[in-house]
XYZ file of C-alpha atoms in Angstrom:
656
model
C -4.331 36.520 46.667
C -7.541 34.776 46.190
C -9.243 36.591 48.754
C -8.529 39.897 47.186
C -9.699 38.945 43.766
C -13.291 37.779 44.798
C -13.545 40.640 46.751
C -12.599 43.178 43.832
C -15.039 40.807 41.761
C -17.956 41.757 43.696
C -18.389 38.587 46.023
C -20.928 39.188 48.174
C -19.788 36.851 50.766
C -16.922 34.632 50.957
C -17.153 31.555 53.387
C -13.698 29.716 53.955
C -14.517 25.809 54.854
C -11.144 25.822 55.759
C -9.709 25.438 59.188
C -7.328 28.307 60.591
C -5.729 26.639 63.482
C -3.882 28.456 65.988
C -0.282 27.909 65.227
C 1.570 25.950 68.000
C 5.059 27.656 68.926
C 8.151 26.075 67.284
C 10.508 24.348 69.739
C 13.215 26.380 70.722
C 11.833 29.461 68.868
C 10.866 32.863 70.557
C 7.624 33.113 68.395
C 5.963 31.814 65.540
C 8.291 32.733 62.508
C 5.157 32.429 59.993
C 2.699 34.739 62.084
C 3.401 37.063 59.306
C 1.325 35.140 57.155
C -1.864 35.037 59.244
C -1.368 38.642 59.990
C -1.587 39.370 56.145
C -4.556 37.197 55.616
C -6.340 39.245 58.898
C -5.399 42.467 56.856
C -7.166 41.462 53.928
C -10.258 39.793 55.701
C -10.704 43.078 57.574
C -10.545 45.107 54.421
C -13.051 42.585 52.748
C -15.677 42.519 55.695
C -17.455 39.831 54.293
C -15.879 36.881 54.973
C -16.920 33.947 57.562
C -14.649 30.932 58.532
C -15.478 27.473 59.873
C -14.500 26.118 63.138
C -14.102 22.686 64.337
C -15.931 20.809 67.117
C -13.824 18.827 69.404
C -13.975 16.716 72.285
C -11.606 17.655 75.326
C -12.091 15.576 78.204
C -15.240 14.314 77.179
C -17.078 17.906 76.639
C -17.307 19.376 73.339
C -15.550 22.650 72.553
C -14.654 24.763 69.393
C -10.866 24.294 68.371
C -8.932 27.936 68.722
C -8.543 29.807 65.569
C -5.525 31.903 64.865
C -6.330 34.868 67.074
C -5.797 37.840 64.187
C -7.739 35.438 61.620
C -10.366 34.959 63.902
C -10.817 38.861 64.893
C -10.688 39.963 61.476
C -13.370 37.534 60.116
C -17.159 38.584 60.506
C -17.855 35.175 62.466
C -16.842 31.540 62.918
C -18.991 28.424 63.159
C -18.680 24.801 62.585
C -20.273 22.501 59.782
C -20.604 19.043 61.345
C -21.447 16.646 58.628
C -24.200 13.915 59.584
C -23.132 10.833 57.519
C -25.571 7.998 57.910
C -24.677 4.176 56.642
C -22.079 3.932 54.166
C -20.953 7.593 54.712
C -24.416 8.708 52.871
C -25.380 12.695 53.725
C -28.965 13.261 53.944
C -29.334 16.063 56.617
C -27.368 19.230 57.713
C -27.212 21.202 60.897
C -28.426 24.403 61.146
C -28.405 25.073 65.064
C -26.508 22.838 67.012
C -28.461 22.626 70.160
C -26.770 20.228 72.342
C -23.167 20.246 73.479
C -21.640 22.911 72.254
C -24.972 25.369 71.182
C -23.695 27.097 68.416
C -25.137 28.530 64.660
C -22.902 26.462 62.020
C -21.585 27.788 58.907
C -24.558 28.065 56.411
C -26.535 30.076 59.284
C -23.874 32.624 59.687
C -23.246 32.717 56.188
C -26.752 33.629 55.278
C -27.080 36.439 57.888
C -24.056 37.927 56.825
C -25.187 37.385 52.976
C -28.553 39.580 54.163
C -26.683 42.263 55.811
C -28.738 44.516 53.168
C -32.003 43.795 54.870
C -30.974 43.528 58.500
C -32.606 46.580 59.081
C -35.955 45.580 57.964
C -35.805 42.687 59.691
C -34.879 44.105 62.943
C -37.928 46.168 62.112
C -39.975 43.144 61.752
C -38.615 42.079 65.139
C -39.298 45.036 67.110
C -42.891 45.275 66.074
C -43.761 41.716 67.621
C -41.288 41.110 70.511
C -41.460 44.596 72.528
C -38.069 44.970 74.316
C -36.552 41.685 73.571
C -35.237 43.242 70.154
C -33.412 45.810 72.044
C -30.583 43.222 73.096
C -29.934 42.816 69.000
C -27.672 44.697 67.564
C -29.270 47.977 66.009
C -27.396 48.416 63.198
C -25.266 46.445 60.438
C -21.930 48.019 61.561
C -22.531 46.890 65.248
C -23.469 43.327 63.641
C -20.075 43.123 61.858
C -18.163 43.636 65.225
C -16.222 40.861 66.489
C -18.304 37.804 67.810
C -21.688 39.375 67.296
C -22.580 37.359 64.363
C -22.735 34.260 66.114
C -24.367 35.345 69.275
C -27.223 37.538 67.359
C -27.772 34.369 65.358
C -28.455 32.532 68.826
C -30.519 35.303 70.302
C -32.949 35.380 67.107
C -33.299 31.927 67.152
C -34.297 31.798 70.563
C -36.767 34.619 69.962
C -38.558 32.650 67.541
C -38.486 29.391 69.553
C -39.912 31.259 72.682
C -42.846 33.140 70.784
C -44.159 30.946 68.101
C -46.771 33.690 67.088
C -43.551 35.706 66.285
C -43.145 34.058 63.048
C -47.039 34.182 62.170
C -46.875 37.894 62.807
C -43.608 38.453 60.904
C -45.064 36.519 57.837
C -48.191 38.950 57.823
C -45.898 41.839 57.527
C -43.887 40.246 54.802
C -47.197 39.440 52.647
C -48.130 43.042 53.329
C -44.909 44.336 52.137
C -44.912 42.062 49.115
C -47.965 44.097 47.894
C -46.402 47.473 48.088
C -43.202 48.674 45.809
C -40.320 46.759 47.258
C -37.235 44.882 45.857
C -38.456 41.054 45.409
C -34.905 40.031 46.522
C -35.038 41.731 49.652
C -38.559 40.436 50.475
C -37.340 36.921 49.517
C -34.275 37.303 51.984
C -36.501 38.408 54.643
C -38.860 35.166 54.280
C -35.338 33.173 54.060
C -33.933 34.567 57.301
C -37.691 34.071 58.744
C -37.722 30.380 57.714
C -34.149 29.694 58.624
C -34.873 30.634 62.397
C -38.111 29.081 62.686
C -37.223 25.993 61.140
C -36.128 22.816 62.949
C -32.165 22.400 64.028
C -31.590 19.706 61.672
C -32.599 19.640 58.123
C -32.948 17.579 55.062
C -30.511 18.741 52.335
C -32.270 19.768 49.069
C -29.507 18.034 46.437
C -29.273 19.981 43.293
C -27.329 17.097 41.638
C -24.168 15.285 41.695
C -20.886 16.687 42.321
C -20.176 19.845 40.228
C -23.720 20.961 40.055
C -22.834 23.868 41.902
C -20.574 26.275 39.574
C -16.950 25.605 40.958
C -13.802 26.571 39.793
C -10.170 25.882 40.859
C -7.655 28.005 42.645
C -5.591 28.491 39.779
C -8.556 29.276 37.483
C -9.688 31.900 39.968
C -6.081 33.170 40.644
C -5.369 33.753 36.825
C -8.966 34.841 35.263
C -9.482 38.111 34.143
C -11.448 40.419 36.443
C -14.245 40.958 34.118
C -14.667 36.970 33.645
C -14.182 36.443 37.610
C -16.933 39.033 37.866
C -19.379 37.184 35.749
C -18.697 34.135 37.756
C -18.944 35.502 41.504
C -20.379 39.014 41.241
C -23.109 39.576 44.360
C -23.171 35.770 44.971
C -21.929 33.763 47.897
C -18.647 32.090 47.431
C -17.477 28.719 49.593
C -13.534 27.967 49.475
C -12.543 24.717 50.265
C -11.093 21.459 49.344
C -12.856 19.332 46.497
C -10.695 16.837 44.590
C -12.302 16.395 41.351
C -9.733 13.845 39.864
C -9.031 11.530 42.761
C -11.466 11.630 45.667
C -9.901 11.602 49.383
C -11.261 9.062 51.568
C -12.440 11.673 54.129
C -13.370 14.653 52.176
C -16.484 13.260 50.063
C -19.634 12.067 50.895
C -22.282 9.887 49.270
C -25.583 11.339 48.574
C -28.715 10.180 46.650
C -27.027 10.785 43.251
C -23.829 8.686 44.284
C -22.991 5.549 42.458
C -20.395 4.071 44.456
C -17.838 6.435 44.762
C -18.582 8.422 41.588
C -20.506 11.508 41.910
C -20.016 12.134 45.427
C -19.991 15.571 47.118
C -17.016 17.209 48.959
C -17.819 18.710 52.454
C -17.381 22.144 50.908
C -20.199 21.430 48.210
C -22.344 20.087 51.174
C -21.670 23.243 52.813
C -22.677 25.626 49.773
C -26.040 23.252 49.233
C -26.914 23.802 52.984
C -26.646 27.506 52.401
C -28.298 27.462 49.132
C -31.142 25.932 50.590
C -31.522 28.336 53.516
C -31.444 31.039 51.120
C -33.853 29.906 48.877
C -35.856 28.669 51.725
C -35.923 25.223 49.685
C -34.418 22.553 52.436
C -36.729 19.453 52.396
C -39.389 19.689 54.745
C -40.969 16.591 56.205
C -44.546 15.973 57.193
C -44.991 15.791 60.721
C -44.917 12.473 62.675
C -48.694 12.565 63.523
C -49.782 13.751 59.966
C -47.833 10.922 58.566
C -49.267 8.267 60.522
C -52.566 9.766 59.614
C -51.997 9.520 56.155
C -50.537 6.188 56.299
C -53.481 4.811 58.106
C -55.961 6.785 55.997
C -54.199 5.084 52.673
C -54.979 1.956 54.380
C -58.454 2.604 55.171
C -59.489 4.307 51.989
C -58.125 1.308 49.801
C -59.894 -1.188 51.929
C -63.088 0.518 52.029
C -62.945 1.364 47.975
C -61.851 -2.465 47.222
C -64.604 -3.537 49.476
C -67.402 -1.170 47.762
C -66.141 -2.158 44.415
C -66.112 -5.042 41.726
C -62.624 -6.445 42.137
C -61.203 -5.513 38.660
C -62.724 -1.888 38.959
C -60.993 -1.916 42.420
C -57.703 -2.902 41.104
C -57.938 -0.226 38.322
C -59.344 2.498 40.944
C -56.243 1.499 43.230
C -53.711 1.874 40.195
C -55.208 5.445 39.327
C -55.094 6.511 43.077
C -51.590 5.344 43.326
C -50.247 7.221 40.279
C -52.153 10.539 41.435
C -50.724 9.992 44.872
C -47.291 9.526 43.222
C -47.562 12.253 41.061
C -48.869 14.332 43.705
C -46.062 13.867 45.928
C -43.485 14.453 42.992
C -45.082 17.595 42.707
C -45.104 18.882 45.935
C -41.776 17.890 46.686
C -40.313 19.571 43.181
C -42.394 22.832 43.993
C -42.651 23.183 47.638
C -39.621 20.762 48.957
C -42.630 19.182 50.987
C -41.313 15.333 51.812
C -44.661 13.246 52.255
C -44.308 9.778 52.682
C -44.281 7.442 49.573
C -43.121 3.979 50.507
C -45.409 3.527 53.491
C -48.717 4.657 51.899
C -47.975 3.494 48.437
C -46.268 0.343 48.962
C -47.508 -0.835 52.576
C -50.428 0.524 53.798
C -52.437 0.674 50.395
C -51.369 -2.662 49.224
C -52.334 -3.939 53.002
C -55.770 -2.382 52.675
C -56.184 -4.055 49.069
C -55.114 -7.517 50.390
C -57.153 -7.149 53.518
C -60.256 -6.064 51.276
C -59.863 -9.086 49.043
C -59.291 -11.242 52.191
C -62.512 -10.041 53.703
C -64.420 -10.648 50.349
C -63.037 -13.943 50.076
C -63.698 -15.114 53.673
C -67.500 -13.621 53.104
C -67.561 -15.412 49.942
C -66.361 -18.544 51.138
C -68.619 -18.195 54.214
C -71.656 -17.608 51.898
C -70.770 -20.491 49.985
C -70.547 -22.500 52.766
C -73.853 -21.626 54.211
C -75.438 -22.042 51.023
C -73.691 -25.742 50.633
C -75.124 -26.449 54.084
C -78.171 -25.074 52.871
C -78.515 -27.381 49.939
C -77.655 -30.393 51.981
C -81.134 -29.525 53.268
C -82.664 -30.316 49.557
C -79.975 -32.716 48.398
C -77.753 -35.011 49.411
C -74.159 -33.621 50.301
C -72.466 -35.780 47.741
C -74.699 -33.963 45.130
C -73.929 -30.591 46.530
C -69.979 -31.344 46.017
C -70.868 -32.553 42.527
C -72.824 -29.592 41.692
C -70.168 -27.046 42.844
C -67.439 -28.959 40.688
C -69.233 -28.832 37.728
C -72.732 -26.681 37.921
C -73.033 -26.235 34.009
C -73.537 -30.003 33.754
C -76.358 -30.031 36.329
C -78.788 -32.284 34.449
C -76.331 -34.935 33.515
C -74.939 -36.152 36.970
C -76.772 -39.676 38.107
C -75.818 -42.563 40.025
C -77.767 -46.054 39.979
C -77.755 -47.835 43.070
C -79.395 -50.443 45.282
C -81.336 -48.751 48.027
C -84.360 -49.131 50.005
C -87.271 -46.481 49.517
C -89.820 -45.406 51.756
C -93.017 -43.698 50.986
C -95.175 -41.794 53.463
C -98.594 -40.370 53.686
C -100.609 -38.675 56.156
C -104.068 -39.945 56.258
C -106.822 -37.430 56.827
C -104.173 -34.320 55.866
C -106.842 -32.957 53.314
C -109.643 -32.636 55.776
C -107.293 -31.033 58.430
C -105.948 -28.536 55.810
C -109.914 -27.191 55.346
C -109.849 -26.535 59.143
C -106.816 -24.412 58.930
C -105.232 -21.132 57.453
C -102.436 -21.455 55.261
C -99.819 -19.976 57.562
C -101.077 -22.588 60.633
C -101.039 -25.568 58.116
C -97.250 -24.430 57.027
C -96.539 -24.191 60.486
C -98.040 -27.467 61.257
C -96.287 -29.220 58.234
C -92.970 -27.838 59.579
C -93.270 -29.399 62.786
C -94.641 -32.642 61.253
C -91.548 -33.108 59.253
C -88.861 -31.963 61.749
C -90.448 -35.101 63.811
C -90.037 -37.425 60.795
C -86.644 -36.284 59.288
C -84.715 -36.880 62.303
C -85.202 -40.383 62.053
C -83.885 -40.345 58.536
C -80.838 -38.315 58.836
C -79.767 -40.206 62.287
C -80.182 -43.516 60.398
C -78.293 -42.708 57.327
C -80.840 -41.859 54.907
C -81.731 -38.686 53.066
C -85.149 -37.171 51.943
C -85.493 -37.488 48.189
C -88.870 -35.830 47.900
C -91.536 -33.783 49.550
C -95.117 -33.289 48.183
C -97.403 -31.696 50.658
C -98.249 -34.292 53.525
C -96.400 -37.450 51.544
C -92.316 -37.858 51.598
C -90.027 -39.950 50.290
C -86.863 -41.060 51.603
C -83.667 -43.095 50.413
C -81.222 -45.524 51.954
C -78.461 -46.227 49.634
C -76.966 -49.935 50.247
C -73.349 -48.508 51.160
C -72.808 -50.536 54.166
C -73.623 -53.978 55.334
C -75.890 -52.374 58.035
C -78.172 -50.670 56.193
C -80.919 -53.002 56.424
C -80.797 -52.472 60.236
C -80.670 -48.827 59.731
C -83.510 -48.663 57.612
C -85.941 -50.703 60.079
C -84.710 -48.637 62.909
C -85.653 -45.546 61.199
C -89.232 -47.014 60.557
C -89.588 -47.813 63.782
C -88.384 -44.290 65.058
C -90.378 -42.380 62.535
C -93.534 -44.224 63.219
C -93.207 -43.593 67.120
C -92.246 -39.994 66.115
C -95.279 -39.477 63.631
C -97.627 -40.876 66.392
C -96.406 -38.742 69.304
C -97.133 -36.004 66.748
C -100.544 -36.723 65.854
C -101.357 -37.258 69.388
C -99.837 -34.035 70.702
C -100.345 -31.453 67.779
C -103.024 -33.040 65.578
C -105.805 -34.013 67.703
C -105.237 -38.015 66.497
C -106.399 -36.837 63.163
C -103.139 -36.986 61.241
C -102.016 -40.629 60.880
C -99.115 -41.516 58.894
C -98.715 -44.895 56.899
C -95.127 -46.190 55.605
C -94.582 -48.223 52.567
C -90.748 -49.979 51.877
C -89.254 -51.234 49.131
C -85.776 -52.540 48.293
C -84.384 -52.561 44.636
C -82.154 -50.432 42.436
C -83.071 -46.656 41.407
C -81.317 -44.019 39.572
C -80.611 -41.089 41.706
C -80.741 -38.126 39.101
C -81.602 -34.388 38.788
C -84.755 -34.326 36.875
C -86.024 -31.114 35.265
C -85.057 -28.666 32.360
C -84.575 -25.119 31.574
C -84.413 -23.244 34.907
C -85.851 -25.939 37.411
C -84.302 -29.390 38.272
C -85.465 -31.490 41.335
C -83.092 -34.244 42.550
C -84.922 -37.646 42.709
C -84.837 -41.399 42.746
C -86.219 -42.745 39.714
C -87.217 -46.632 38.940
C -89.730 -49.230 39.691
C -88.693 -49.467 43.218
C -90.080 -45.972 43.975
C -93.294 -46.863 42.781
C -93.534 -50.047 44.506
C -93.172 -48.308 47.763
C -95.657 -45.859 46.926
C -98.249 -48.484 46.167
C -97.223 -50.489 49.229
C -97.514 -47.392 51.457
C -101.435 -47.281 49.653
C -101.891 -50.923 50.552
C -101.738 -49.538 54.361
C -105.286 -48.112 54.099
C -106.822 -51.674 52.835
C -105.244 -53.820 55.469
C -105.401 -51.250 58.081
C -101.771 -51.389 58.960
C -99.023 -48.590 59.505
C -95.666 -49.928 58.223
C -95.585 -52.373 55.123
C -92.324 -53.609 53.424
C -91.383 -56.069 50.970
C -88.947 -59.058 51.723
C -85.932 -57.573 50.213
C -86.547 -54.686 52.531
C -86.064 -56.822 55.554
C -82.885 -58.773 54.434
C -81.338 -60.716 57.365
C -82.809 -58.901 60.199
C -85.244 -61.487 61.204
C -83.504 -62.008 64.477
C -83.423 -58.411 65.251
C -87.059 -57.584 64.173
C -90.282 -58.583 64.643
C -92.348 -58.849 61.235
C -95.296 -60.794 60.052
C -95.966 -62.271 56.304
C -99.140 -60.752 55.343
C -99.010 -62.541 52.176
C -98.925 -61.555 48.247
C -100.862 -58.598 46.930
C -101.036 -57.223 43.308
C -100.729 -53.603 43.907
C -102.055 -50.919 41.320
C -100.449 -50.709 38.230
C -98.275 -53.799 38.694
C -98.337 -57.006 36.638
C -96.957 -59.328 39.541
C -98.075 -59.946 43.087
C -95.594 -58.593 45.528
C -94.928 -60.257 48.996
C -95.948 -57.860 51.755
C -94.888 -57.639 55.286
C -95.563 -55.664 58.335
C -93.109 -54.245 60.358
C -94.248 -54.441 64.025
C -91.271 -53.574 66.403
C -87.759 -54.897 67.394
C -87.379 -57.927 68.942
C -85.992 -56.528 72.067
C -89.126 -54.160 72.407
C -91.734 -55.907 71.105
C -94.740 -56.781 73.435
C -96.045 -59.951 74.319
C -99.417 -59.048 72.448
C -97.418 -58.435 69.311
C -95.246 -61.513 69.638
C -98.445 -63.777 70.343
C -100.275 -61.832 67.127
C -97.478 -63.044 65.052
C -97.378 -66.739 66.128
C -101.088 -67.083 65.750
C -101.341 -65.000 62.362
C -98.751 -67.228 60.684
C -100.733 -70.529 60.747
C -103.930 -69.035 59.334
C -102.169 -67.063 56.457
C -100.386 -70.464 55.775
C -103.715 -72.365 55.632
C -104.949 -69.348 53.146
C -101.965 -69.703 50.872
C -102.145 -73.362 50.766
C -106.118 -73.079 49.884
C -107.078 -74.805 53.242
C -110.086 -72.221 53.257
C -112.157 -73.976 56.235
C -108.960 -73.911 58.544
C -107.961 -70.501 57.263
C -111.314 -69.015 58.147
C -111.327 -70.391 61.583
C -107.758 -69.244 62.313
C -108.898 -65.756 61.477
C -112.179 -65.884 63.445
C -109.974 -66.878 66.442
C -107.820 -64.379 65.727
C -110.291 -61.841 65.226
C -111.705 -62.615 68.934
C -108.341 -62.498 70.237
C -107.177 -59.411 68.425
C -110.375 -57.364 67.516
C -108.366 -54.102 65.779
C -105.930 -55.971 63.862
C -106.468 -54.816 60.523
C -105.001 -57.732 58.288
C -107.210 -60.166 60.111
C -110.330 -58.291 59.532
C -108.959 -57.968 55.936
C -108.467 -61.619 55.478
C -111.654 -62.498 57.474
C -113.898 -60.484 55.552
C -112.631 -61.477 52.487
C -112.922 -65.362 53.114
C -116.488 -64.949 54.415
C -117.302 -62.919 51.220
C -115.860 -65.779 49.271
C -117.391 -68.441 50.888
C -120.954 -66.793 50.814
C -120.667 -66.132 46.933
C -119.384 -69.531 46.795
C -122.259 -71.071 48.600
C -124.585 -69.049 46.480
C -123.317 -70.292 43.483
C -123.655 -73.830 44.462
C -127.267 -73.375 45.352
C -128.036 -71.740 42.060
C -126.346 -74.567 40.478
């Protein structure tokens, strides 16, 4: 009754998603008492000549096989084929099988349904195949009537599928013909059906379902509604359409007859197997099953997303980079939705947008951070060549207060000067002089850093170095550095300066303030205080006394047992109001020569006689020292001073 009503209403195709199994014989009966029912249905099937029916794939003795159909029904139907559902986790269905290509190789119900639905364009489709497959198309049924013969529909679908799979150029040539036909007066629906057949046979065996919505989106009617509907109302519903007949319970879902889809929420809005079959058929008819981007292109797209985001974020400032990435992600997401909605093309979204691009952005920012950190470390390291590391740390934390930082400490100040530097500079080009100074300070600075000091200031050939008193052995470090610097400067003088650049050292100990000095756009880190000035004046005293290293008593500290020094007396230095007791550093006692030790031993009584106004004794002592040490500067200075003073005194007495 249902079949007759659908046929009379003009349904173009009827697909039964119902299993018409062969009836088993009843025990003790001579035959099937209900066989007349199958015969009656078969008669109506043959009369309709537009019905395909479902089969079931069963596993028997480890082999897949199609379940036997009721013989009269199987003979009367246009064709039969299975429609295996491919549920994923949670019974969710995303794909359908168009051609089963393993085990029992067969087209599925939606495929034979479309081929039967498109009987009207079969001659044109056969013409397309005949043009480009030579004699292979002769194996196909040559008319629609022969295609309707029992068993021909499934076999024809498989043969056409093989033609397209073996000859990939066939699809291109057929498409070219279809495009040519589309420019000529032709039925648009016929061209669309031919395109659908080409895509169906060319596409993958398993395809992604393009769902139209939740359950009920595809128009459906209950058995009772169809059987009681008026002919006109039923014609409006099914005329020239494909009608799928099967089980779909809308009030209470059966456990095995509904499947989750992307529209499901729990069990609600699930689709029945019949609705999924109808959806698959509609996808094939409209050539709208979702096409996945081939995996190589998927990889390229994911890699390109990460690479381009990395390059863009590396090239742009961070805020612009983030804004650009937000715009790019929005554009990519919009493009993905557009091609999905208009062309049923599924391009990857999650990996490019939420994995590759963020990874590219993070890698670019990490590279920027690493580069900035490396540059900052390089800059900090470079600053330590100019100022102490402690100041670098303070400036890094609070660069805005660069002029406010200061530290008052007790320290040893060493002032140096290179004698004859001006005369030497006149004989050299600025480039050669710069190279010479570089080598000169390289020799001096080594002793400073090794022994815990730092260079506070360099002006031309003069240097000021500071030894902060932060440890008990600071005096030892200071005097060791003085000896090392003196020897290094002497070696430099002999090796590179041709004995023309004699270095003198002046040392004083006392309080200073370490601070940045300057204003506006220029600051220098310096030690400020009378200790610095005194050290510079003591350095100048070397010229008068003919010495190399002079220092004050506070600078010596308690190191007398370790270093050989001699008291040179008190001197009123330039710009000072009070005299300063000055000592000469000769050597470490462990390395002192016999001559240096003898000089100190004989110099002490002479300077003591002078300081206690025993001038004849002092004069005699210095004359003896000069005879023994003719090159000793302090002896020559005092001897000259005493002789000049006695001469002036005798002259004054004679005049008186």
